[in-house]
Short mmCIF file of C-alpha atoms in Angstrom, two decimals:
data_model
loop_
_atom_site.label_atom_id
_atom_site.label_comp_id
_atom_site.label_asym_id
_atom_site.label_seq_id
_atom_site.Cartn_x
_atom_site.Cartn_y
_atom_site.Cartn_z
CA MET T 4 91.89 109.71 70.02
CA ILE T 5 95.14 108.08 68.78
CA ARG T 6 97.12 109.50 71.70
CA ARG T 7 94.56 108.18 74.16
CA ALA T 8 94.74 104.73 72.58
CA VAL T 9 98.55 104.77 72.70
CA ARG T 10 98.50 105.77 76.38
CA LYS T 11 96.07 102.96 77.14
CA ILE T 12 98.22 100.38 75.33
CA ARG T 13 101.34 101.62 77.10
CA ARG T 14 99.61 101.54 80.48
CA THR T 15 98.33 98.01 79.89
CA PHE T 16 101.82 96.87 78.85
CA ASP T 17 103.42 98.51 81.92
CA GLU T 18 100.90 96.84 84.23
CA ALA T 19 101.59 93.46 82.64
CA VAL T 20 105.35 93.89 83.09
CA LEU T 21 104.94 95.02 86.71
CA ALA T 22 102.83 91.94 87.42
CA THR T 23 105.56 89.53 86.26
CA GLY T 24 107.75 90.01 89.33
CA LEU T 25 110.84 90.68 87.22
CA GLY T 26 111.37 94.00 89.01
CA ALA T 27 111.37 92.31 92.40
CA ARG T 28 114.05 89.84 91.35
CA SER T 29 116.17 92.62 89.83
CA ASP T 30 115.87 94.79 92.95
CA ARG T 31 116.83 91.91 95.23
CA ARG T 32 119.89 91.04 93.14
CA ASN T 33 121.10 94.63 92.87
CA VAL T 34 120.46 95.59 96.50
CA ALA T 35 122.39 92.51 97.67
CA ARG T 36 125.32 93.44 95.40
CA TRP T 37 125.44 97.10 96.34
CA ALA T 38 124.94 96.42 100.05
CA GLU T 39 128.04 94.22 99.83
CA GLY T 40 126.52 91.48 101.94
CA ARG T 41 125.95 93.69 105.00
CA GLY T 42 122.91 92.75 107.05
CA GLY T 43 121.16 94.43 109.96
CA ASP T 44 122.99 96.22 112.76
CA ALA T 45 121.15 97.04 115.98
CA ALA T 46 123.36 100.11 116.39
CA GLY T 47 122.53 101.42 112.93
CA PRO T 48 119.92 103.97 111.90
CA HIS T 49 116.25 103.35 111.28
CA VAL T 50 115.55 103.97 107.60
CA VAL T 51 112.01 105.03 106.69
CA ILE T 52 110.52 105.49 103.22
CA THR T 53 108.01 108.28 103.74
CA ALA T 54 104.58 108.83 102.22
CA PRO T 55 104.42 111.41 99.37
CA GLY T 56 103.83 114.42 101.67
CA GLY T 57 104.27 117.88 100.19
CA GLY T 58 101.11 119.73 101.18
CA ASN T 59 99.48 116.88 103.08
CA ILE T 60 99.16 117.19 106.86
CA GLY T 61 98.35 113.48 107.14
CA ASP T 62 101.59 112.38 105.48
CA GLN T 63 103.53 114.79 107.69
CA ALA T 64 101.76 113.38 110.74
CA LEU T 65 102.77 109.84 109.74
CA PHE T 66 106.42 110.89 109.45
CA GLU T 67 106.46 112.74 112.77
CA ALA T 68 104.70 109.90 114.60
CA PHE T 69 107.31 107.46 113.28
CA VAL T 70 110.27 109.55 114.45
CA GLU T 71 108.67 110.38 117.80
CA SER T 72 108.04 106.68 118.47
CA THR T 73 111.58 105.50 117.70
CA SER T 74 114.96 106.25 119.23
CA GLY T 75 118.35 106.74 117.69
CA PRO T 76 119.12 108.17 114.27
CA VAL T 77 116.64 108.10 111.39
CA VAL T 78 117.22 108.34 107.66
CA ALA T 79 114.06 109.59 105.95
CA VAL T 80 113.98 108.58 102.28
CA THR T 81 111.68 110.96 100.42
CA SER T 82 110.62 111.60 96.83
CA SER T 83 111.17 115.37 96.95
CA ALA T 84 112.77 118.02 99.12
CA ASP T 85 109.37 119.25 100.32
CA SER T 86 107.91 115.81 101.09
CA VAL T 87 108.46 116.25 104.82
CA GLU T 88 109.45 118.99 107.21
CA VAL T 89 111.65 117.97 110.12
CA PRO T 90 110.48 119.69 113.34
CA ALA T 91 113.26 121.42 115.25
CA ALA T 92 112.83 119.05 118.19
CA LEU T 93 113.66 116.07 115.94
CA ALA T 94 116.28 117.66 113.70
CA GLU T 95 119.35 116.24 115.48
CA ARG T 96 118.12 112.69 114.87
CA VAL T 97 117.02 112.91 111.24
CA VAL T 98 118.81 112.98 107.89
CA VAL T 99 116.61 113.43 104.81
CA LEU T 100 117.70 111.55 101.69
CA VAL T 101 115.87 112.67 98.52
CA LEU T 102 115.53 109.84 95.99
CA PRO T 103 112.68 110.71 93.59
CA GLU T 104 113.22 107.72 91.29
CA LEU T 105 113.44 105.02 93.97
CA VAL T 106 109.67 104.72 94.35
CA TYR T 107 108.33 106.43 91.24
CA GLY T 108 111.02 105.65 88.66
CA ARG T 109 112.09 102.77 86.46
CA GLY T 110 114.95 101.67 84.24
CA THR T 111 118.26 103.49 84.03
CA ALA T 112 116.98 106.62 85.81
CA ARG T 113 116.18 104.55 88.89
CA ARG T 114 119.37 102.47 88.98
CA PRO T 115 121.78 104.99 90.60
CA GLU T 116 119.19 105.87 93.26
CA LEU T 117 118.59 102.21 94.07
CA GLU T 118 122.36 101.83 94.51
CA ARG T 119 122.52 104.85 96.82
CA PHE T 120 119.58 103.47 98.80
CA ALA T 121 121.22 100.04 99.10
CA ARG T 122 124.44 101.55 100.44
CA THR T 123 122.41 103.64 102.90
CA VAL T 124 120.33 100.75 104.21
CA ALA T 125 123.30 98.36 104.53
CA GLY T 126 123.98 98.05 108.23
CA ALA T 127 120.72 99.75 109.23
CA ALA T 128 118.80 98.67 112.30
CA SER T 129 115.56 98.55 110.33
CA LEU T 130 113.64 99.59 107.24
CA SER T 131 110.09 100.84 107.56
CA VAL T 132 107.85 101.73 104.63
CA ILE T 133 105.01 104.12 105.49
CA GLY T 134 102.14 102.19 103.91
CA ALA T 135 99.14 104.47 104.62
CA ASP T 136 96.76 104.05 101.65
CA ILE T 137 99.46 103.80 98.97
CA MET T 138 100.25 100.08 98.81
CA ASP T 139 97.33 98.70 96.81
CA GLY T 140 98.05 100.48 93.53
CA ARG T 141 94.90 102.60 93.46
CA TYR T 142 96.87 105.88 93.40
CA SER T 143 100.15 104.93 91.67
CA LEU T 144 100.65 101.32 90.65
CA ARG T 145 104.38 101.56 89.95
CA ALA T 146 105.04 103.28 93.27
CA SER T 147 103.11 100.60 95.17
CA VAL T 148 105.00 97.81 93.42
CA ASN T 149 108.38 99.49 93.94
CA ARG T 150 107.73 99.94 97.65
CA SER T 151 106.99 96.23 98.09
CA ASN T 152 109.94 95.20 95.92
CA VAL T 153 112.44 97.40 97.75
CA ALA T 154 111.17 96.16 101.11
CA ALA T 155 111.59 92.53 100.00
CA ALA T 156 115.14 93.21 98.80
CA VAL T 157 116.11 94.73 102.14
CA ALA T 158 114.46 91.92 104.13
CA ALA T 159 116.64 89.47 102.17
CA LEU T 160 119.69 91.11 103.79
CA GLY T 161 118.39 90.04 107.20
CA ILE T 162 117.27 93.54 108.17
CA ASP T 163 114.07 94.07 110.19
CA THR T 164 111.70 95.23 107.43
CA ARG T 165 108.09 96.24 107.85
CA ILE T 166 105.33 98.08 106.01
CA VAL T 167 103.70 100.06 108.78
CA GLY T 168 100.09 101.00 109.37
CA PHE T 169 98.45 100.62 105.97
CA SER T 170 95.01 100.04 104.49
CA TRP T 171 94.20 97.53 101.77
CA ASN T 172 91.56 98.26 99.18
CA GLY T 173 88.94 95.64 98.40
CA SER T 174 89.95 95.88 94.74
CA ALA T 175 93.74 96.12 94.84
CA ARG T 176 95.51 96.22 91.47
CA VAL T 177 96.91 92.85 90.36
CA ALA T 178 100.57 93.89 90.21
CA ALA T 179 100.40 95.58 93.61
CA ARG T 180 98.77 92.50 95.13
CA ARG T 181 101.38 90.15 93.70
CA ALA T 182 104.23 92.38 94.85
CA LEU T 183 102.91 92.56 98.42
CA VAL T 184 102.21 88.82 98.56
CA SER T 185 105.77 88.15 97.41
CA ALA T 186 107.21 90.59 99.94
CA SER T 187 105.17 89.08 102.77
CA THR T 188 106.46 85.58 101.98
CA ASN T 189 110.06 86.79 101.88
CA GLY T 190 110.56 88.40 105.27
CA VAL T 191 108.61 91.67 105.10
CA VAL T 192 106.06 92.16 107.90
CA PRO T 193 102.82 93.72 106.58
CA MET T 194 101.17 95.73 109.35
CA LEU T 195 97.53 96.34 108.43
CA ARG T 196 95.96 99.25 110.25
CA ASP T 197 92.38 97.98 110.61
CA PRO T 198 90.53 94.64 110.71
CA VAL T 199 88.71 95.21 107.41
CA SER T 200 92.02 95.75 105.58
CA ALA T 201 93.55 92.74 107.32
CA ARG T 202 90.71 90.50 106.11
CA ARG T 203 90.96 91.86 102.57
CA ALA T 204 94.73 91.36 102.47
CA ALA T 205 94.49 87.83 103.84
CA ALA T 206 91.87 86.98 101.21
CA ASP T 207 94.32 88.25 98.57
CA GLY T 208 97.02 85.88 99.80
CA VAL T 209 99.15 88.25 101.88
CA ARG T 210 101.06 86.31 104.54
CA ASN T 211 102.33 87.00 108.07
CA ILE T 212 99.87 89.84 108.63
CA ARG T 213 100.11 91.78 111.85
CA GLU T 214 97.06 93.82 112.85
CA THR T 215 97.83 97.30 114.13
CA ALA T 216 96.31 100.78 113.91
CA ASP T 217 97.44 103.90 112.08
CA ILE T 218 100.74 105.10 113.57
CA VAL T 219 99.37 108.64 114.00
CA PHE T 220 97.44 107.23 116.97
CA ALA T 221 100.90 106.76 118.58
CA ALA T 222 101.77 110.48 118.34
CA ASP T 223 102.25 112.42 121.55
CA THR T 224 102.76 116.09 120.62
CA VAL T 225 100.14 118.83 120.99
CA ASP T 226 100.50 122.51 120.10
CA THR T 227 97.63 124.60 121.49
CA SER T 228 98.74 127.80 119.71
CA SER T 229 96.19 126.95 117.02
CA THR T 230 93.34 127.56 119.45
CA SER T 231 94.03 131.29 119.03
CA PHE T 232 91.98 131.13 115.81
CA VAL T 233 88.86 131.01 117.98
CA ALA T 234 90.03 133.04 120.96
CA GLY T 235 86.99 134.51 122.67
CA VAL T 236 84.49 132.09 121.06
CA THR T 237 82.25 130.61 123.75
CA LYS T 238 80.16 128.28 121.59
CA PRO T 239 81.03 124.61 121.02
CA ILE T 240 83.52 124.20 118.18
CA ALA T 241 82.90 122.06 115.09
CA LEU T 242 85.77 121.39 112.69
CA VAL T 243 84.70 121.10 109.05
CA ASN T 244 87.04 119.99 106.28
CA VAL T 245 86.05 120.09 102.60
CA SER T 246 88.15 117.62 100.64
CA GLY T 247 89.56 118.91 97.39
CA LEU T 248 89.89 115.31 96.22
CA ILE T 249 86.14 114.73 96.49
CA SER T 250 85.47 118.13 94.90
CA ARG T 251 87.20 116.88 91.76
CA THR T 252 84.25 114.49 91.34
CA PHE T 253 81.33 116.81 92.13
CA SER T 254 80.57 120.11 93.84
CA GLN T 255 80.11 119.77 97.59
CA ASP T 256 78.90 123.32 98.18
CA ASP T 257 75.21 122.47 98.57
CA GLU T 258 75.98 119.61 100.92
CA PHE T 259 78.24 121.63 103.18
CA ALA T 260 75.85 124.58 103.16
CA LEU T 261 73.28 122.20 104.66
CA ILE T 262 75.80 120.77 107.14
CA ILE T 263 77.11 124.15 108.33
CA GLY T 264 73.57 125.52 108.52
CA HIS T 265 72.66 122.63 110.80
CA LEU T 266 75.75 123.15 112.97
CA ARG T 267 74.77 126.80 113.38
CA THR T 268 71.26 125.87 114.48
CA THR T 269 72.71 123.45 117.07
CA GLY T 270 74.77 126.29 118.54
CA HIS T 271 78.20 125.52 117.08
CA HIS T 272 80.93 127.79 115.82
CA VAL T 273 82.50 126.26 112.69
CA ILE T 274 86.20 126.18 111.83
CA LEU T 275 86.70 125.52 108.12
CA LEU T 276 89.97 123.60 108.06
CA PRO T 277 92.01 122.53 105.00
CA HIS T 278 94.09 119.37 105.39
CA VAL T 279 95.69 118.89 101.96
CA SER T 280 96.81 121.51 99.45
CA ARG T 281 97.99 119.97 96.19
CA PRO T 282 97.25 120.77 92.55
CA LYS T 283 95.13 117.63 92.09
CA GLY T 284 93.08 118.01 95.26
CA ASP T 285 93.31 121.36 97.04
CA ASP T 286 91.24 121.65 100.22
CA LEU T 287 92.00 125.38 100.39
CA LEU T 288 90.07 125.98 97.19
CA ALA T 289 87.26 123.61 98.23
CA CYS T 290 86.95 125.31 101.64
CA GLN T 291 87.04 128.76 100.02
CA SER T 292 84.15 127.81 97.74
CA VAL T 293 82.05 126.68 100.70
CA TYR T 294 83.00 129.76 102.73
CA GLU T 295 81.81 132.04 99.94
CA ARG T 296 78.55 130.12 99.90
CA VAL T 297 77.79 130.09 103.65
CA GLY T 298 79.27 133.44 104.77
CA ALA T 299 81.27 134.43 107.82
CA GLU T 300 78.58 134.16 110.54
CA ASP T 301 79.89 131.75 113.18
CA VAL T 302 82.53 130.52 110.73
CA THR T 303 86.31 130.86 111.01
CA PHE T 304 88.24 129.95 107.85
CA VAL T 305 91.82 128.79 108.50
CA ARG T 306 93.61 129.70 105.27
CA GLU T 307 96.80 127.71 105.84
CA LEU T 308 97.95 124.17 106.52
CA LEU T 309 98.74 123.64 110.19
CA THR T 310 101.24 121.24 111.71
CA PRO T 311 100.00 117.88 113.02
CA ALA T 312 100.58 119.05 116.60
CA GLN T 313 98.50 122.18 115.91
CA ILE T 314 95.73 120.02 114.47
CA ARG T 315 95.69 117.98 117.67
CA GLY T 316 95.52 121.26 119.56
CA LEU T 317 92.37 122.21 117.66
CA THR T 318 90.74 118.78 117.98
CA SER T 319 91.31 118.97 121.73
CA ILE T 320 88.84 121.88 121.96
CA ALA T 321 86.43 120.70 119.25
CA SER T 322 83.12 119.03 119.98
CA ILE T 323 82.89 117.24 116.63
CA THR T 324 84.66 117.02 113.25
CA ILE T 325 83.23 116.52 109.75
CA THR T 326 85.94 115.67 107.24
CA GLY T 327 86.80 114.14 103.90
CA ARG T 328 90.39 113.44 105.05
CA MET T 329 91.11 110.38 107.14
CA HIS T 330 94.05 111.69 109.14
CA LEU T 331 92.03 114.66 110.34
CA ALA T 332 89.53 112.06 111.54
CA ILE T 333 92.33 110.11 113.25
CA MET T 334 93.68 113.20 115.00
CA THR T 335 90.14 113.96 116.19
CA LEU T 336 89.58 110.42 117.47
CA TRP T 337 93.03 110.66 119.12
CA ASN T 338 91.41 113.25 121.41
CA ALA T 339 88.37 110.98 122.00
CA LYS T 340 86.11 113.20 119.87
CA PRO T 341 83.80 111.93 117.08
CA ALA T 342 84.79 112.47 113.45
CA ILE T 343 82.11 112.02 110.80
CA THR T 344 84.17 111.00 107.79
CA LEU T 345 83.42 110.82 104.07
CA ALA T 346 84.63 107.41 102.91
CA THR T 347 86.95 107.20 99.89
CA GLN T 348 89.34 104.46 98.71
CA GLY T 349 87.75 101.85 101.00
CA LYS T 350 89.85 102.87 104.01
CA VAL T 351 87.45 104.74 106.31
CA GLU T 352 85.21 101.71 106.86
CA GLY T 353 88.08 99.89 108.53
CA LEU T 354 88.94 102.84 110.77
CA MET T 355 85.38 103.10 112.04
CA ALA T 356 85.18 99.33 112.54
CA LEU T 357 88.33 99.60 114.66
CA ILE T 358 86.72 102.14 117.00
CA GLY T 359 83.28 100.50 116.91
CA ALA T 360 81.41 103.45 115.40
CA PRO T 361 80.43 102.60 111.80
CA GLU T 362 77.74 105.31 111.91
CA LEU T 363 80.53 107.90 111.55
CA CYS T 364 81.31 106.67 108.02
CA VAL T 365 79.36 108.46 105.25
CA VAL T 366 79.50 107.78 101.51
CA PRO T 367 80.28 111.01 99.55
CA ARG T 368 77.51 110.98 96.95
CA ALA T 369 74.84 113.43 95.88
CA GLY T 370 72.72 114.18 98.95
CA PHE T 371 75.34 113.15 101.51
CA GLY T 372 74.70 116.36 103.45
CA ALA T 373 71.48 114.89 104.84
CA ASP T 374 73.38 111.76 105.92
CA VAL T 375 75.95 113.89 107.74
CA VAL T 376 73.20 115.91 109.47
CA ALA T 377 71.63 112.66 110.69
CA ALA T 378 75.04 111.49 111.95
CA ILE T 379 75.55 114.81 113.76
CA ASP T 380 72.21 114.44 115.51
CA ALA T 381 73.03 110.84 116.50
CA THR T 382 76.45 111.87 117.84
CA ILE T 383 75.99 115.29 119.35
CA ARG T 384 75.02 114.15 122.86
CA ALA T 385 77.82 113.54 125.35
CA ASP T 386 76.35 110.10 126.10
CA SER T 387 75.82 109.05 122.47
CA PRO T 388 76.76 105.47 121.54
CA ALA T 389 79.49 106.69 119.17
CA ARG T 390 81.20 108.76 121.87
CA ARG T 391 81.05 105.85 124.30
CA SER T 392 82.52 103.50 121.69
CA ILE T 393 85.38 105.89 120.96
CA ALA T 394 86.21 106.31 124.64
CA ASP T 395 86.13 102.56 125.20
CA ALA T 396 88.20 101.70 122.11
CA LEU T 397 90.82 104.45 122.19
CA PRO T 398 93.30 102.92 124.72
CA ARG T 399 93.40 99.69 122.74
CA VAL T 400 93.70 101.54 119.41
CA LYS T 401 96.70 103.54 120.69
CA GLU T 402 98.27 100.31 121.90
CA LEU T 403 97.76 98.76 118.45
CA ALA T 404 99.37 101.82 116.85
CA ARG T 405 102.47 101.39 118.99
CA ARG T 406 102.80 97.81 117.71
CA ASN T 407 103.97 99.26 114.38
CA LEU T 408 107.10 100.57 116.08
CA GLU T 409 107.91 97.73 118.48
CA GLY T 410 111.63 97.05 118.57
CA LEU T 411 112.56 100.39 117.02
CA ARG T 412 113.65 102.16 120.17
CA THR T 413 117.26 101.25 119.41
CA GLY T 414 120.14 102.64 117.40
CA HIS T 415 123.11 104.74 118.40
CA ALA T 416 125.22 105.27 115.29
CA VAL T 417 125.88 108.70 113.85
CA VAL T 418 123.96 109.10 110.59
CA GLU T 419 125.99 110.11 107.59
CA GLU T 420 124.43 110.68 104.18
CA VAL T 421 125.65 108.23 101.56
CA ARG T 422 126.56 109.96 98.29
#
């Protein structure tokens, strides 16, 4: 009881300090000093602060889409050595710089990493922060604030600085909101990835908003080797993902037993497909639990995390996807296929508004299986309204995704890691 009270007091104090803006002023002063007055250089590298990654296909897809859509050298700033994997085809262009304290740290532990970052970004062509769903403080408040503060400090050097393709929660944390508002009024371009997020951010005072789409819509690689999982299957394919994050809240086994049973009766073969494997939300365990419940009849369980290109290979042959992970939905929509998606963190609503198919958004609550079954029935026909909306919207959505990377097909310098 006492420990819990102490943690609560400490957390409240930390949030109050983060909301003051003192960190932003300190970062700006220190980055300017360590960068030694050097501003942007069109021949320099593109620096990108990646999403957390490490067992998350969506975060890997964001990183790969960024590199694929730029030219010249890239410095990927990550929080751990396993945050991203650099595909062989991109390896000559990418240097990975591991700075765990830059985003997640504070105080003296963070200071040497901020200095190393400042010396790396000095003379860069650009800085991009992968915003995804990690800017509004709902996952990690300090990390959200630090991302905005670092971006603002780099923009003050005159370097093209943007936060690419991100959602904004309808109840963003106060410190995260203030940090983003400050960054947006000091040269950072906030690129919101859906109209709902853009309206929310504008209502919170964020300035200079540019509406885009998730940068994974700009990806262009497909690896069809993954289709070997269902070699010889002649039935229509349905991809089903069971989110380990949602399973932390309540068991989904009954709901997915109903969903998979319905897919079987409609003549589908189901691929159970994990998308994230982390200790605090492991889809492999959630999928395993459902697999044990429903059995192997017309079900293939993929027991590994695939690459983003392999996921797009699978979605190219799928008829429909049911998922609790948004980037699996995006990589399904990328192939003009419907993705019925369980909505968490207020981000899925905006995605479905962008493609004009709100009926694909389902709230993950007790009994949601019946809602998904109804959505399957409304979507299963080739001429369903949802499929027509996706086909009509997709060219524009891919164009919006490319807006995140406009001006980044430059850069010719050789990348050297700053120590």
